[in-house]
Amino acid sequence: MGVADNLERELPYLRRYARAVTGSSQRGDAIVETAISSLIGEQGPAVDRLGFFTKLEAAIRDTLPEAASGADPASRSRRALLLTAMEGFPVSETAIILGCETDEVGALMVEAEDELTRSLQTSVFVMEDEPLVAAHISQIVSELGHDVVGQAVTRDQAIERCRALKPSLLLADVQLADGSSGAEAATIITEELGIPVVFITAYPQKLLMGRDGEPVYLIPKPFRPDMVKAVVSQALIQNLRAQ
């Protein structure tokens, strides 16, 4: 495969990672464009997934002062956690992407997990129409120390309950039990309460096309517990920094 073919396959995942790192779909997509632009005109073998993420990480360090200067000490450790838990890179490849030794990646991941578990306990609302999936999500976030204050299976039910319960984080499926839109409910809830939302969907690539209004945080179904923990924690960290 050539660069264009590989890029088409990897672009949604590059966007997912950059959005999670920056806490913004616009900033994340802009950094991805910068990384891609740096590849234009380069000669050599086709770039694979590892190469794309290595370029993207370089663009993140160049674009975000805190990523390069260490002003945010946990930033690099959280990126290590996102690369392994969300993007599925082994530790050896994560070290290449971050430009560090393999042993350092393990230490960074422990640092990130300790900080996130220690400092982010909050209230969570789950919008999911499959009972087993909702129970699994609730268990995962409860293990992080969060309080699941409520659940809903339809758009209107979610809006009504969130207005009453005022959670600090929303976990939302895109399609709900009665055919209503979880995305519409999330828009209303997050605008009224000013809270972050993490979408959990079977079709994440459809929400990573680079269009305006796309979500920042996405978890694919079926999901792994470590991915949920990493993305939820990153969403909360970025929300705290924005306040």
Short mmCIF file of C-alpha atoms in Angstrom, two decimals:
data_model
loop_
_atom_site.label_atom_id
_atom_site.label_comp_id
_atom_site.label_asym_id
_atom_site.label_seq_id
_atom_site.Cartn_x
_atom_site.Cartn_y
_atom_site.Cartn_z
CA MET A 1 0.00 0.00 0.00
CA GLY A 2 1.11 3.59 -0.65
CA VAL A 3 0.99 6.53 1.72
CA ALA A 4 -2.47 7.58 0.53
CA ASP A 5 -3.96 4.14 1.12
CA ASN A 6 -2.39 3.81 4.55
CA LEU A 7 -3.48 7.33 5.46
CA GLU A 8 -7.08 6.70 4.50
CA ARG A 9 -7.13 3.72 6.82
CA GLU A 10 -5.40 5.42 9.75
CA LEU A 11 -6.85 8.95 9.55
CA PRO A 12 -9.84 8.31 11.88
CA TYR A 13 -7.52 6.92 14.54
CA LEU A 14 -5.05 9.79 14.18
CA ARG A 15 -7.97 12.19 14.71
CA ARG A 16 -9.21 10.22 17.72
CA TYR A 17 -5.82 10.37 19.42
CA ALA A 18 -5.16 14.04 18.66
CA ARG A 19 -8.63 15.06 19.81
CA ALA A 20 -8.24 13.17 23.07
CA VAL A 21 -4.81 14.71 23.70
CA THR A 22 -5.95 18.29 23.05
CA GLY A 23 -9.52 18.04 24.35
CA SER A 24 -10.74 19.70 21.15
CA SER A 25 -11.89 18.31 17.82
CA GLN A 26 -10.76 21.48 16.02
CA ARG A 27 -7.28 21.62 17.58
CA GLY A 28 -6.81 17.88 17.25
CA ASP A 29 -7.76 17.83 13.57
CA ALA A 30 -5.49 20.81 12.90
CA ILE A 31 -2.53 18.99 14.42
CA VAL A 32 -3.30 15.92 12.31
CA GLU A 33 -3.26 18.13 9.20
CA THR A 34 0.13 19.51 10.26
CA ALA A 35 1.50 15.99 10.68
CA ILE A 36 0.18 14.89 7.30
CA SER A 37 1.58 18.00 5.60
CA SER A 38 5.05 17.12 6.88
CA LEU A 39 4.85 13.85 4.96
CA ILE A 40 4.04 15.45 1.62
CA GLY A 41 6.99 15.30 -0.70
CA GLU A 42 8.98 12.94 1.49
CA GLN A 43 10.69 10.13 -0.36
CA GLY A 44 11.06 6.61 0.86
CA PRO A 45 8.93 3.59 1.72
CA ALA A 46 5.23 3.92 2.46
CA VAL A 47 4.49 5.14 5.98
CA ASP A 48 2.81 2.58 8.22
CA ARG A 49 0.66 3.11 11.32
CA LEU A 50 3.68 3.45 13.58
CA GLY A 51 5.16 6.05 11.26
CA PHE A 52 1.97 8.10 11.12
CA PHE A 53 1.65 8.21 14.91
CA THR A 54 5.32 9.06 15.30
CA LYS A 55 4.82 12.03 12.96
CA LEU A 56 1.67 13.01 14.82
CA GLU A 57 3.41 12.90 18.18
CA ALA A 58 6.16 15.14 16.79
CA ALA A 59 3.49 17.60 15.61
CA ILE A 60 1.88 17.52 19.08
CA ARG A 61 5.21 18.41 20.73
CA ASP A 62 5.80 21.20 18.20
CA THR A 63 2.27 22.61 18.49
CA LEU A 64 1.49 22.27 22.19
CA PRO A 65 4.04 24.09 24.38
CA GLU A 66 3.09 22.08 27.46
CA ALA A 67 3.78 18.82 25.61
CA ALA A 68 7.34 19.85 24.81
CA SER A 69 8.31 21.94 27.82
CA GLY A 70 6.96 19.76 30.59
CA ALA A 71 4.70 22.53 31.91
CA ASP A 72 2.06 19.85 32.29
CA PRO A 73 4.00 17.01 33.98
CA ALA A 74 1.24 14.45 33.43
CA SER A 75 0.80 15.21 29.73
CA ARG A 76 3.40 12.76 28.47
CA SER A 77 2.29 10.05 30.86
CA ARG A 78 -1.32 10.40 29.73
CA ARG A 79 -0.24 10.21 26.10
CA ALA A 80 1.56 6.97 26.89
CA LEU A 81 -1.63 5.64 28.44
CA LEU A 82 -3.75 6.72 25.47
CA LEU A 83 -1.35 5.17 22.96
CA THR A 84 -1.42 1.82 24.71
CA ALA A 85 -4.97 1.65 26.07
CA MET A 86 -6.89 3.53 23.38
CA GLU A 87 -4.80 2.98 20.25
CA GLY A 88 -3.52 -0.47 21.13
CA PHE A 89 0.20 0.08 20.56
CA PRO A 90 2.55 -2.29 22.39
CA VAL A 91 4.97 -0.74 24.83
CA SER A 92 7.89 -1.09 22.40
CA GLU A 93 6.11 0.92 19.69
CA THR A 94 4.79 3.45 22.19
CA ALA A 95 8.40 4.13 23.16
CA ILE A 96 9.28 4.79 19.50
CA ILE A 97 6.34 7.17 19.10
CA LEU A 98 7.18 9.10 22.28
CA GLY A 99 10.93 9.02 21.61
CA CYS A 100 11.87 7.37 24.89
CA GLU A 101 13.20 4.09 26.24
CA THR A 102 10.88 1.10 26.56
CA ASP A 103 11.35 0.96 30.35
CA GLU A 104 10.23 4.57 30.63
CA VAL A 105 6.85 3.82 29.03
CA GLY A 106 5.88 1.50 31.88
CA ALA A 107 6.77 4.16 34.42
CA LEU A 108 4.77 6.78 32.50
CA MET A 109 1.70 4.52 32.43
CA VAL A 110 1.88 3.86 36.17
CA GLU A 111 2.25 7.59 36.79
CA ALA A 112 -0.80 8.36 34.66
CA GLU A 113 -2.97 5.67 36.25
CA ASP A 114 -2.02 6.74 39.77
CA GLU A 115 -2.77 10.40 39.09
CA LEU A 116 -6.05 9.76 37.30
CA THR A 117 -7.39 7.36 39.92
CA ARG A 118 -6.35 9.66 42.77
CA SER A 119 -7.67 12.99 41.60
CA LEU A 120 -10.73 12.63 39.38
CA GLN A 121 -13.57 11.09 41.36
CA THR A 122 -16.84 12.59 40.13
CA SER A 123 -20.48 11.86 39.23
CA VAL A 124 -21.27 10.05 35.97
CA PHE A 125 -24.46 9.51 33.98
CA VAL A 126 -24.73 6.59 31.54
CA MET A 127 -26.94 6.87 28.44
CA GLU A 128 -27.07 3.36 26.97
CA ASP A 129 -30.00 1.20 25.84
CA GLU A 130 -28.33 -2.22 26.23
CA PRO A 131 -28.61 -3.27 29.91
CA LEU A 132 -25.50 -5.48 29.92
CA VAL A 133 -23.40 -2.80 28.24
CA ALA A 134 -24.69 -0.16 30.67
CA ALA A 135 -23.85 -2.42 33.62
CA HIS A 136 -20.36 -3.06 32.26
CA ILE A 137 -19.68 0.65 31.73
CA SER A 138 -20.98 1.45 35.21
CA GLN A 139 -18.73 -1.17 36.75
CA ILE A 140 -15.66 0.15 34.96
CA VAL A 141 -16.17 3.79 35.97
CA SER A 142 -17.09 2.76 39.52
CA GLU A 143 -13.74 0.97 39.79
CA LEU A 144 -12.12 4.32 38.98
CA GLY A 145 -13.85 5.78 42.02
CA HIS A 146 -16.66 7.57 40.17
CA ASP A 147 -20.27 7.62 41.32
CA VAL A 148 -22.77 6.50 38.66
CA VAL A 149 -25.74 8.68 39.58
CA GLY A 150 -28.15 7.54 36.88
CA GLN A 151 -28.89 5.80 33.60
CA ALA A 152 -31.27 6.31 30.68
CA VAL A 153 -32.23 4.43 27.53
CA THR A 154 -33.92 7.21 25.49
CA ARG A 155 -33.15 10.80 24.53
CA ASP A 156 -35.93 12.46 26.52
CA GLN A 157 -35.34 10.29 29.57
CA ALA A 158 -31.65 11.17 29.57
CA ILE A 159 -32.29 14.91 29.28
CA GLU A 160 -34.86 14.89 32.07
CA ARG A 161 -32.73 12.87 34.48
CA CYS A 162 -29.53 14.80 33.79
CA ARG A 163 -31.32 18.08 34.45
CA ALA A 164 -32.36 16.72 37.83
CA LEU A 165 -29.15 14.89 38.78
CA LYS A 166 -26.59 17.31 37.29
CA PRO A 167 -23.76 14.81 36.69
CA SER A 168 -20.21 15.95 35.93
CA LEU A 169 -19.62 13.53 33.06
CA LEU A 170 -21.87 11.96 30.43
CA LEU A 171 -21.20 8.60 28.78
CA ALA A 172 -23.45 8.29 25.74
CA ASP A 173 -24.35 5.79 23.06
CA VAL A 174 -25.25 7.31 19.69
CA GLN A 175 -28.41 5.27 18.96
CA LEU A 176 -30.90 4.70 21.77
CA ALA A 177 -33.75 2.29 22.51
CA ASP A 178 -36.63 4.08 20.79
CA GLY A 179 -34.58 5.11 17.78
CA SER A 180 -33.86 8.50 19.29
CA SER A 181 -30.47 10.13 19.01
CA GLY A 182 -27.99 9.97 21.84
CA ALA A 183 -25.96 12.62 20.03
CA GLU A 184 -28.90 15.06 20.17
CA ALA A 185 -29.42 14.35 23.85
CA ALA A 186 -25.72 14.82 24.55
CA THR A 187 -25.69 18.18 22.77
CA ILE A 188 -28.56 19.47 24.90
CA ILE A 189 -27.18 18.06 28.15
CA THR A 190 -23.62 19.27 27.67
CA GLU A 191 -24.74 22.76 26.61
CA GLU A 192 -27.00 23.12 29.66
CA LEU A 193 -24.64 21.60 32.23
CA GLY A 194 -21.25 22.42 30.71
CA ILE A 195 -19.93 18.88 31.17
CA PRO A 196 -17.78 16.68 28.92
CA VAL A 197 -19.27 13.75 27.01
CA VAL A 198 -17.63 10.50 25.95
CA PHE A 199 -19.43 8.71 23.12
CA ILE A 200 -19.50 4.92 23.05
CA THR A 201 -20.47 3.62 19.62
CA ALA A 202 -20.13 0.66 17.30
CA TYR A 203 -19.23 2.99 14.42
CA PRO A 204 -16.64 5.49 15.70
CA GLN A 205 -15.10 6.06 12.25
CA LYS A 206 -18.32 7.73 11.10
CA LEU A 207 -17.77 10.41 13.75
CA LEU A 208 -14.11 10.99 12.87
CA MET A 209 -14.41 12.47 9.38
CA GLY A 210 -13.09 15.93 10.23
CA ARG A 211 -16.46 17.67 10.05
CA ASP A 212 -17.58 20.50 12.32
CA GLY A 213 -19.37 19.44 15.46
CA GLU A 214 -17.86 15.97 15.71
CA PRO A 215 -17.19 14.62 19.21
CA VAL A 216 -13.85 14.85 20.95
CA TYR A 217 -13.89 11.60 22.90
CA LEU A 218 -14.91 8.30 21.31
CA ILE A 219 -14.83 4.71 22.51
CA PRO A 220 -15.60 1.91 20.03
CA LYS A 221 -17.79 -1.09 20.75
CA PRO A 222 -16.82 -3.68 21.77
CA PHE A 223 -14.63 -1.83 24.24
CA ARG A 224 -11.88 -2.81 26.65
CA PRO A 225 -11.97 -1.64 30.28
CA ASP A 226 -8.53 -0.03 30.01
CA MET A 227 -9.69 2.03 27.02
CA VAL A 228 -12.76 3.28 28.90
CA LYS A 229 -10.64 4.22 31.90
CA ALA A 230 -8.06 6.06 29.79
CA VAL A 231 -10.54 8.04 27.70
CA VAL A 232 -12.86 8.91 30.62
CA SER A 233 -9.92 10.11 32.69
CA GLN A 234 -8.49 12.18 29.84
CA ALA A 235 -11.87 13.83 29.29
CA LEU A 236 -12.07 14.80 32.95
CA ILE A 237 -8.49 16.08 33.04
CA GLN A 238 -9.03 18.27 29.98
CA ASN A 239 -12.30 19.59 31.42
CA LEU A 240 -10.55 20.58 34.63
CA ARG A 241 -7.81 22.39 32.70
CA ALA A 242 -10.42 24.30 30.70
CA GLN A 243 -12.21 25.63 33.77
#
